[in-house]
Amino acid sequence: MAALLAASGKAFGDVIRGTQPFSPFDYAPPETLPGGRWYFFSPDEARAVEAIVERLIPADDLSVSGKEAGCAEFIDRQLAGSYGSYERLYMQGPFQKGTPEQGDQSEFVPRARYRRGLAALDAWCRASHSKAFAELPGETRDEILSGLEAGKIELPGFDGRLLFETVLGNTMEGFFADPIYGGNKDMVSWKMLGFPGARYDYRDYVERHNEKLDLPPLSIAGRPEWKTRG
Amino acid sequence: MAVKLPRKDVVVIGLGWAGSIIANELTDEGLDVVAIERGPWRDTARDFNIATAADELRYNQRQELMVRPAQNAITVRNNASQTALPMRNWGSFHPGNGTGGAGNHWAGITFRFGPDDFRLKSYLTEKYGAAAMPEELTLQDWGTDWAEMEPHYASFDRIAGISGKAGNLNGVIQEGGNPFEGPRSEEYPTKPMRQPYGPTLFAEAARKLGYKPFPVPSALLSEAYTNPLGVTMGPCTFCGFCTNYGCANYSKASAITTVLPALVRKSNFTAVTNSEVLRVTLDRSGTRATGVVYVDSSGQEWEQPADLVVVSAFTFENVRLMLLSGVGKPYDPATNSGSTGRNYCYQTANSVQMFFDDKNFNSFIGGGAVGMGIDEFNNDNFDHSGLGFFGGGSIRVTPIGAAPIGSRPTPPGTPRWGSKWKSETQKAYLSTMSIGCEASSYAIRGNYLSLDPTYKDRLGRPLLRVTFDFPENDLKMAQYCTSRVAEIARAMGPRQIVERPMKGHWNSVPYQSSHVVGGFVMGTDPTTSSVNKYLQAWDVPNLFVVGASAFPQNPGYNPTGTVGALAFKAADAIRTLYLKAPGALVPA
């Protein structure tokens, strides 16, 4: 009966009667892409983003850099996916600036923010420093990033602050998200913080107060030693 | 052109907490019920599979479980002189989608409102005098009282299996519970949750200052529980992927873990998913609902006739559907007339953050409703004489989990990137905690809901427009209550404390809470309310509009327990009163 109704029911919506529409092993997987290539960035754009993320998250005794952790790969794959086009968001016009309390009102989706923003950044760097951003020394890149953050640098044809905020937000996502998305290589940020990742049961630990637990982190994809012969 | 379907006894709009509860109660009465849900059917194993549920990017950053703004957004502004603009991505609040609604990704804190809350205007006037009422406030009574509400709160607690410790059983104060709560007819269905370090430390400090800490009432269950419908839930594992996530353990009570598994088996129930109701249809007189028109995922429109229409979507969609359907007169703040859209309120979120050198909170352990609280500075639990404001807040420590894209506390002045940023982030991650104060939000004339004149949804219908800013009353309250919280924080001995009372204009960008209420409020007077105390529309007796849209103002508590109680209340009124004598249950 339920199956009959489900089949004929399509005619007036997705009709559910009698039993829950449950199928064993049916699950909605995360949206991930395999590594080893760039999906959205051109070679110049990839170099520029790597040159940014290694300054936003520099290598030091706490962790590798954002570049080595895969933040640029993370951003590239996010831009290639549903996030890159803001397909889930409300993107109908008219677009107006609004008050700070009304939030991001830019008409540009993330892909456009990177494509236009990175081109504008390189144009600005070539005009003022005769080189692309990625070719500049680290300290100079820091000064430029600070200038963008403070709104003191005006890029030709794109809002520098919007570019900075977009890249900073995505870089932090890449550094701290599960490694399945291409960043946080070897769970480097989780080891640094003491965050155990995708573990799902702390019943044995909830009442161990003020104790350093040192739980090795776990990714949705498991741990590296699960995939090596013992 | 809509194709007409065969008549049903009841059509229910939305299968979150309210719609699922009412549909279940009315099918028990033998009625033929169809429920229409704009989102998909949610299933724990499919939608929050344990292998992939712990995914901060997907659920917290990309808001997988929330209604997609591309499908349904709102516009926002602080006051009527501004042009409202779309909230292009959810910020301040997180409306849900699909069966279970926002009840899938909620925190699970399940307070009952206080007995005085239901007659707030009368209560404050009797106690402090009419002259003490701040002029800006438009407080109203609900038209119901504690005695009428309590049995329905108890029904909700039993369905959801709420964990906690009673503070007042039939008028007798109980050690270890909240002494300020209204008298309960029975103990919580499940025992209180075990507590991580932060809440324990807070409770000790609060107790030393003379306060009465209690475990926060929680819809994350402390133990296995089988509810009266025969649906079984498992114990919470403190995984920390809770608020904004679905629960893979069947531990967080939601319509999909407590009601729908039983409801869907009934032969007199049908769910229609991925189908969005466009409007409630009225007869020529405008005083009788004839059914609804909805559009399915292929774009086909259907007319579903029904004898009884129950609107039980999220606050925003309840009010928008009433405005789009022409039910009630739209509220106009300029003339202070009309009721649809009136008394829109929010919640006033405050906190005090504490940085320690010598403590390890393991703050990744937790859940949305795991914690300890005090109620000494909530509502009118403290004397407001001479303070110049009314209201207060629920003060508590509830570590919801600390997945690090969103949870990286650092002291003010820390750079946002670079080596210094990194070392400060690493230093503070496990050694920082905060005390929250979820405080009341009282109505003023200028805060309201209406249809936006410019922005449309994907179907060409106007978006709902939110006009809201914090009343002076609430900002004063925020300052006062946050100072009290800071005293407790200091007693805990941190290196540094940061007080964050709500200040300035309402900002739609940072998440505060999804506790949006009002716009189609309960009351005794049809000129200032939209539904009577049974959630029945004044103008259309066969239409019931149920949800937080019925709150005339918001106390310093989370709203879901009261939404559940109102759903049971409306269902009870339909079962015991309306079906016997269909018509207005309260004379207008």
mmCIF file of C-alpha atoms in Angstrom, chain A:
data_model
loop_
_atom_site.group_PDB
_atom_site.id
_atom_site.type_symbol
_atom_site.label_atom_id
_atom_site.label_comp_id
_atom_site.label_asym_id
_atom_site.label_seq_id
_atom_site.Cartn_x
_atom_site.Cartn_y
_atom_site.Cartn_z
ATOM 1 C CA MET A 1 0.000 0.000 0.000
ATOM 2 C CA ALA A 2 2.726 2.404 0.993
ATOM 3 C CA ALA A 3 4.738 1.612 -2.121
ATOM 4 C CA LEU A 4 1.711 2.070 -4.356
ATOM 5 C CA LEU A 5 0.924 5.417 -2.820
ATOM 6 C CA ALA A 6 4.558 6.486 -2.948
ATOM 7 C CA ALA A 7 4.661 5.673 -6.666
ATOM 8 C CA SER A 8 1.383 7.311 -7.597
ATOM 9 C CA GLY A 9 1.829 10.033 -4.986
ATOM 10 C CA LYS A 10 4.603 11.740 -6.934
ATOM 11 C CA ALA A 11 1.766 13.380 -8.776
ATOM 12 C CA PHE A 12 0.963 15.702 -5.881
ATOM 13 C CA GLY A 13 4.282 16.191 -4.128
ATOM 14 C CA ASP A 14 6.623 13.800 -2.300
ATOM 15 C CA VAL A 15 4.054 11.770 -0.422
ATOM 16 C CA ILE A 16 5.004 9.773 2.666
ATOM 17 C CA ARG A 17 2.540 7.328 4.235
ATOM 18 C CA GLY A 18 2.684 4.178 6.321
ATOM 19 C CA THR A 19 6.456 3.893 6.848
ATOM 20 C CA GLN A 20 9.404 6.257 7.003
ATOM 21 C CA PRO A 21 11.233 6.546 3.679
ATOM 22 C CA PHE A 22 14.297 4.776 5.051
ATOM 23 C CA SER A 23 16.715 2.681 3.003
ATOM 24 C CA PRO A 24 19.629 0.874 4.621
ATOM 25 C CA PHE A 25 23.075 2.358 3.755
ATOM 26 C CA ASP A 26 21.443 5.435 2.239
ATOM 27 C CA TYR A 27 23.252 8.504 3.463
ATOM 28 C CA ALA A 28 24.008 11.967 2.216
ATOM 29 C CA PRO A 29 27.814 12.209 1.946
ATOM 30 C CA PRO A 30 29.794 15.438 2.300
ATOM 31 C CA GLU A 31 30.699 17.339 -0.848
ATOM 32 C CA THR A 32 34.417 16.647 -1.351
ATOM 33 C CA LEU A 33 36.799 16.562 -4.309
ATOM 34 C CA PRO A 34 39.969 14.487 -4.720
ATOM 35 C CA GLY A 35 43.333 16.278 -4.440
ATOM 36 C CA GLY A 36 46.238 16.528 -6.852
ATOM 37 C CA ARG A 37 44.955 19.290 -9.105
ATOM 38 C CA TRP A 38 43.534 22.801 -9.149
ATOM 39 C CA TYR A 39 39.823 22.990 -9.970
ATOM 40 C CA PHE A 40 39.139 26.722 -10.093
ATOM 41 C CA PHE A 41 42.368 28.710 -9.726
ATOM 42 C CA SER A 42 44.632 29.501 -12.649
ATOM 43 C CA PRO A 43 48.349 28.872 -11.908
ATOM 44 C CA ASP A 44 48.813 32.610 -11.134
ATOM 45 C CA GLU A 45 45.792 32.685 -8.855
ATOM 46 C CA ALA A 46 46.959 29.548 -7.029
ATOM 47 C CA ARG A 47 50.393 31.128 -6.473
ATOM 48 C CA ALA A 48 48.788 34.326 -5.177
ATOM 49 C CA VAL A 49 46.483 32.500 -2.763
ATOM 50 C CA GLU A 50 49.345 30.347 -1.475
ATOM 51 C CA ALA A 51 51.380 33.516 -0.983
ATOM 52 C CA ILE A 52 48.538 34.987 1.086
ATOM 53 C CA VAL A 53 47.711 31.962 3.235
ATOM 54 C CA GLU A 54 51.336 31.372 4.204
ATOM 55 C CA ARG A 55 51.396 34.896 5.689
ATOM 56 C CA LEU A 56 47.964 34.694 7.348
ATOM 57 C CA ILE A 57 49.077 31.441 8.992
ATOM 58 C CA PRO A 58 52.877 31.536 9.106
ATOM 59 C CA ALA A 59 55.044 28.497 9.852
ATOM 60 C CA ASP A 60 56.459 28.573 13.379
ATOM 61 C CA ASP A 61 57.062 26.174 16.249
ATOM 62 C CA LEU A 62 53.293 25.677 16.699
ATOM 63 C CA SER A 63 52.430 24.500 13.184
ATOM 64 C CA VAL A 64 53.303 24.468 9.521
ATOM 65 C CA SER A 65 52.058 27.372 7.401
ATOM 66 C CA GLY A 66 48.614 27.748 5.936
ATOM 67 C CA LYS A 67 50.146 26.935 2.552
ATOM 68 C CA GLU A 68 51.668 23.678 3.760
ATOM 69 C CA ALA A 69 48.434 22.821 5.591
ATOM 70 C CA GLY A 70 46.579 22.948 2.261
ATOM 71 C CA CYS A 71 44.493 26.090 2.771
ATOM 72 C CA ALA A 72 44.810 27.103 -0.898
ATOM 73 C CA GLU A 73 43.687 23.654 -2.063
ATOM 74 C CA PHE A 74 40.789 23.869 0.378
ATOM 75 C CA ILE A 75 39.694 27.236 -1.017
ATOM 76 C CA ASP A 76 40.047 26.038 -4.614
ATOM 77 C CA ARG A 77 37.782 23.027 -4.002
ATOM 78 C CA GLN A 78 35.239 25.112 -2.080
ATOM 79 C CA LEU A 79 35.089 27.554 -4.989
ATOM 80 C CA ALA A 80 34.542 24.677 -7.422
ATOM 81 C CA GLY A 81 31.613 23.407 -5.330
ATOM 82 C CA SER A 82 28.241 24.793 -4.310
ATOM 83 C CA TYR A 83 29.809 27.403 -2.025
ATOM 84 C CA GLY A 84 31.650 29.035 -4.935
ATOM 85 C CA SER A 85 28.467 30.146 -6.648
ATOM 86 C CA TYR A 86 26.461 30.931 -3.465
ATOM 87 C CA GLU A 87 23.727 28.783 -5.005
ATOM 88 C CA ARG A 88 22.139 28.278 -1.579
ATOM 89 C CA LEU A 89 22.085 31.982 -0.692
ATOM 90 C CA TYR A 90 19.666 34.775 -1.545
ATOM 91 C CA MET A 91 21.340 36.501 -4.488
ATOM 92 C CA GLN A 92 18.476 38.447 -6.029
ATOM 93 C CA GLY A 93 18.853 42.195 -6.569
ATOM 94 C CA PRO A 94 18.648 45.070 -6.212
ATOM 95 C CA PHE A 95 22.063 45.182 -4.557
ATOM 96 C CA GLN A 96 22.561 48.154 -2.243
ATOM 97 C CA LYS A 97 25.277 48.881 0.291
ATOM 98 C CA GLY A 98 23.132 49.147 3.408
ATOM 99 C CA THR A 99 24.192 49.616 7.023
ATOM 100 C CA PRO A 100 26.888 47.539 8.754
ATOM 101 C CA GLU A 101 24.058 45.807 10.650
ATOM 102 C CA GLN A 102 22.574 44.585 7.349
ATOM 103 C CA GLY A 103 25.664 42.521 6.577
ATOM 104 C CA ASP A 104 27.319 41.447 3.339
ATOM 105 C CA GLN A 105 25.345 42.891 0.427
ATOM 106 C CA SER A 106 27.924 42.309 -2.301
ATOM 107 C CA GLU A 107 26.596 41.100 -5.621
ATOM 108 C CA PHE A 108 29.802 39.088 -6.123
ATOM 109 C CA VAL A 109 29.749 35.372 -5.342
ATOM 110 C CA PRO A 110 32.963 33.797 -3.965
ATOM 111 C CA ARG A 111 34.279 32.780 -7.407
ATOM 112 C CA ALA A 112 33.965 36.363 -8.623
ATOM 113 C CA ARG A 113 35.513 37.700 -5.419
ATOM 114 C CA TYR A 114 38.659 35.648 -6.000
ATOM 115 C CA ARG A 115 38.842 36.092 -9.789
ATOM 116 C CA ARG A 116 38.368 39.869 -9.709
ATOM 117 C CA GLY A 117 40.009 40.428 -6.347
ATOM 118 C CA LEU A 118 43.222 38.545 -7.083
ATOM 119 C CA ALA A 119 43.530 40.242 -10.490
ATOM 120 C CA ALA A 120 43.092 43.622 -8.805
ATOM 121 C CA LEU A 121 45.658 42.731 -6.137
ATOM 122 C CA ASP A 122 48.269 41.739 -8.709
ATOM 123 C CA ALA A 123 47.559 44.873 -10.747
ATOM 124 C CA TRP A 124 48.050 47.004 -7.626
ATOM 125 C CA CYS A 125 51.271 45.183 -6.668
ATOM 126 C CA ARG A 126 52.710 45.551 -10.166
ATOM 127 C CA ALA A 127 51.888 49.264 -10.181
ATOM 128 C CA SER A 128 53.327 49.986 -6.732
ATOM 129 C CA HIS A 129 56.034 47.290 -6.361
ATOM 130 C CA SER A 130 56.638 46.243 -9.982
ATOM 131 C CA LYS A 131 55.960 42.600 -9.101
ATOM 132 C CA ALA A 132 53.040 40.230 -8.625
ATOM 133 C CA PHE A 133 51.960 39.728 -5.011
ATOM 134 C CA ALA A 134 53.434 36.205 -4.865
ATOM 135 C CA GLU A 135 56.864 37.499 -5.855
ATOM 136 C CA LEU A 136 57.113 39.999 -3.007
ATOM 137 C CA PRO A 137 59.046 39.322 0.210
ATOM 138 C CA GLY A 138 57.071 38.099 3.205
ATOM 139 C CA GLU A 139 57.262 41.372 5.166
ATOM 140 C CA THR A 140 55.972 43.338 2.181
ATOM 141 C CA ARG A 141 53.110 40.900 1.751
ATOM 142 C CA ASP A 142 52.244 41.349 5.451
ATOM 143 C CA GLU A 143 52.178 45.127 5.010
ATOM 144 C CA ILE A 144 49.875 44.811 2.001
ATOM 145 C CA LEU A 145 47.549 42.398 3.813
ATOM 146 C CA SER A 146 47.406 44.764 6.803
ATOM 147 C CA GLY A 147 46.629 47.632 4.445
ATOM 148 C CA LEU A 148 43.788 45.672 2.871
ATOM 149 C CA GLU A 149 42.446 44.653 6.296
ATOM 150 C CA ALA A 150 42.430 48.262 7.491
ATOM 151 C CA GLY A 151 40.890 49.526 4.249
ATOM 152 C CA LYS A 152 44.003 51.660 3.593
ATOM 153 C CA ILE A 153 44.799 50.144 0.212
ATOM 154 C CA GLU A 154 42.396 50.771 -2.638
ATOM 155 C CA LEU A 155 42.642 48.134 -5.312
ATOM 156 C CA PRO A 156 41.802 49.030 -8.927
ATOM 157 C CA GLY A 157 38.278 47.779 -9.596
ATOM 158 C CA PHE A 158 37.632 45.637 -6.526
ATOM 159 C CA ASP A 159 36.932 46.219 -2.842
ATOM 160 C CA GLY A 160 40.215 45.264 -1.137
ATOM 161 C CA ARG A 161 38.623 44.808 2.228
ATOM 162 C CA LEU A 162 36.028 42.409 0.812
ATOM 163 C CA LEU A 163 38.830 40.398 -0.791
ATOM 164 C CA PHE A 164 40.762 40.319 2.487
ATOM 165 C CA GLU A 165 37.768 39.284 4.616
ATOM 166 C CA THR A 166 36.777 36.568 2.151
ATOM 167 C CA VAL A 167 40.282 35.093 2.002
ATOM 168 C CA LEU A 168 40.805 35.340 5.773
ATOM 169 C CA GLY A 169 37.504 33.610 6.518
ATOM 170 C CA ASN A 170 38.119 30.837 3.989
ATOM 171 C CA THR A 171 41.716 30.361 5.154
ATOM 172 C CA MET A 172 40.595 29.815 8.732
ATOM 173 C CA GLU A 173 37.919 27.397 7.516
ATOM 174 C CA GLY A 174 40.546 25.462 5.595
ATOM 175 C CA PHE A 175 43.029 25.376 8.467
ATOM 176 C CA PHE A 176 40.488 24.186 11.067
ATOM 177 C CA ALA A 177 37.978 22.104 9.034
ATOM 178 C CA ASP A 178 38.140 18.339 8.728
ATOM 179 C CA PRO A 179 41.017 17.341 6.385
ATOM 180 C CA ILE A 180 38.529 15.684 4.003
ATOM 181 C CA TYR A 181 38.092 19.124 2.437
ATOM 182 C CA GLY A 182 41.759 19.517 1.510
ATOM 183 C CA GLY A 183 43.143 21.723 4.306
ATOM 184 C CA ASN A 184 44.271 20.965 7.884
ATOM 185 C CA LYS A 185 46.778 18.450 6.513
ATOM 186 C CA ASP A 186 47.563 15.688 9.035
ATOM 187 C CA MET A 187 45.066 17.395 11.381
ATOM 188 C CA VAL A 188 47.842 19.883 12.112
ATOM 189 C CA SER A 189 45.586 22.579 13.586
ATOM 190 C CA TRP A 190 43.700 20.103 15.772
ATOM 191 C CA LYS A 191 46.984 18.724 17.184
ATOM 192 C CA MET A 192 48.090 22.291 17.887
ATOM 193 C CA LEU A 193 44.909 23.123 19.821
ATOM 194 C CA GLY A 194 44.221 19.778 21.480
ATOM 195 C CA PHE A 195 40.913 19.394 19.604
ATOM 196 C CA PRO A 196 40.155 15.665 19.123
ATOM 197 C CA GLY A 197 38.149 16.183 15.923
ATOM 198 C CA ALA A 198 35.360 13.861 14.821
ATOM 199 C CA ARG A 199 35.232 11.690 17.935
ATOM 200 C CA TYR A 200 31.596 11.270 18.890
ATOM 201 C CA ASP A 201 31.608 9.986 22.472
ATOM 202 C CA TYR A 202 33.055 11.659 25.571
ATOM 203 C CA ARG A 203 30.996 9.819 28.182
ATOM 204 C CA ASP A 204 34.210 8.450 29.725
ATOM 205 C CA TYR A 205 35.768 11.921 29.852
ATOM 206 C CA VAL A 206 32.993 14.352 30.778
ATOM 207 C CA GLU A 207 33.679 14.136 34.498
ATOM 208 C CA ARG A 208 37.483 14.072 34.241
ATOM 209 C CA HIS A 209 37.700 17.716 35.243
ATOM 210 C CA ASN A 210 40.683 19.992 34.694
ATOM 211 C CA GLU A 211 42.706 17.163 33.201
ATOM 212 C CA LYS A 212 44.832 17.329 30.067
ATOM 213 C CA LEU A 213 43.420 14.469 28.019
ATOM 214 C CA ASP A 214 45.791 14.466 25.026
ATOM 215 C CA LEU A 215 43.339 12.522 22.872
ATOM 216 C CA PRO A 216 44.822 11.977 19.401
ATOM 217 C CA PRO A 217 42.524 13.645 16.867
ATOM 218 C CA LEU A 218 40.296 11.745 14.495
ATOM 219 C CA SER A 219 39.141 12.816 11.029
ATOM 220 C CA ILE A 220 35.936 11.755 9.300
ATOM 221 C CA ALA A 221 38.358 9.851 7.054
ATOM 222 C CA GLY A 222 39.947 8.116 10.054
ATOM 223 C CA ARG A 223 43.591 8.295 11.194
ATOM 224 C CA PRO A 224 46.660 7.798 9.022
ATOM 225 C CA GLU A 225 47.788 4.674 10.923
ATOM 226 C CA TRP A 226 44.475 2.987 10.106
ATOM 227 C CA LYS A 227 45.706 2.816 6.554
ATOM 228 C CA THR A 228 49.237 1.517 7.203
ATOM 229 C CA ARG A 229 50.184 -2.039 7.992
ATOM 230 C CA GLY A 230 51.137 -2.568 11.615
#
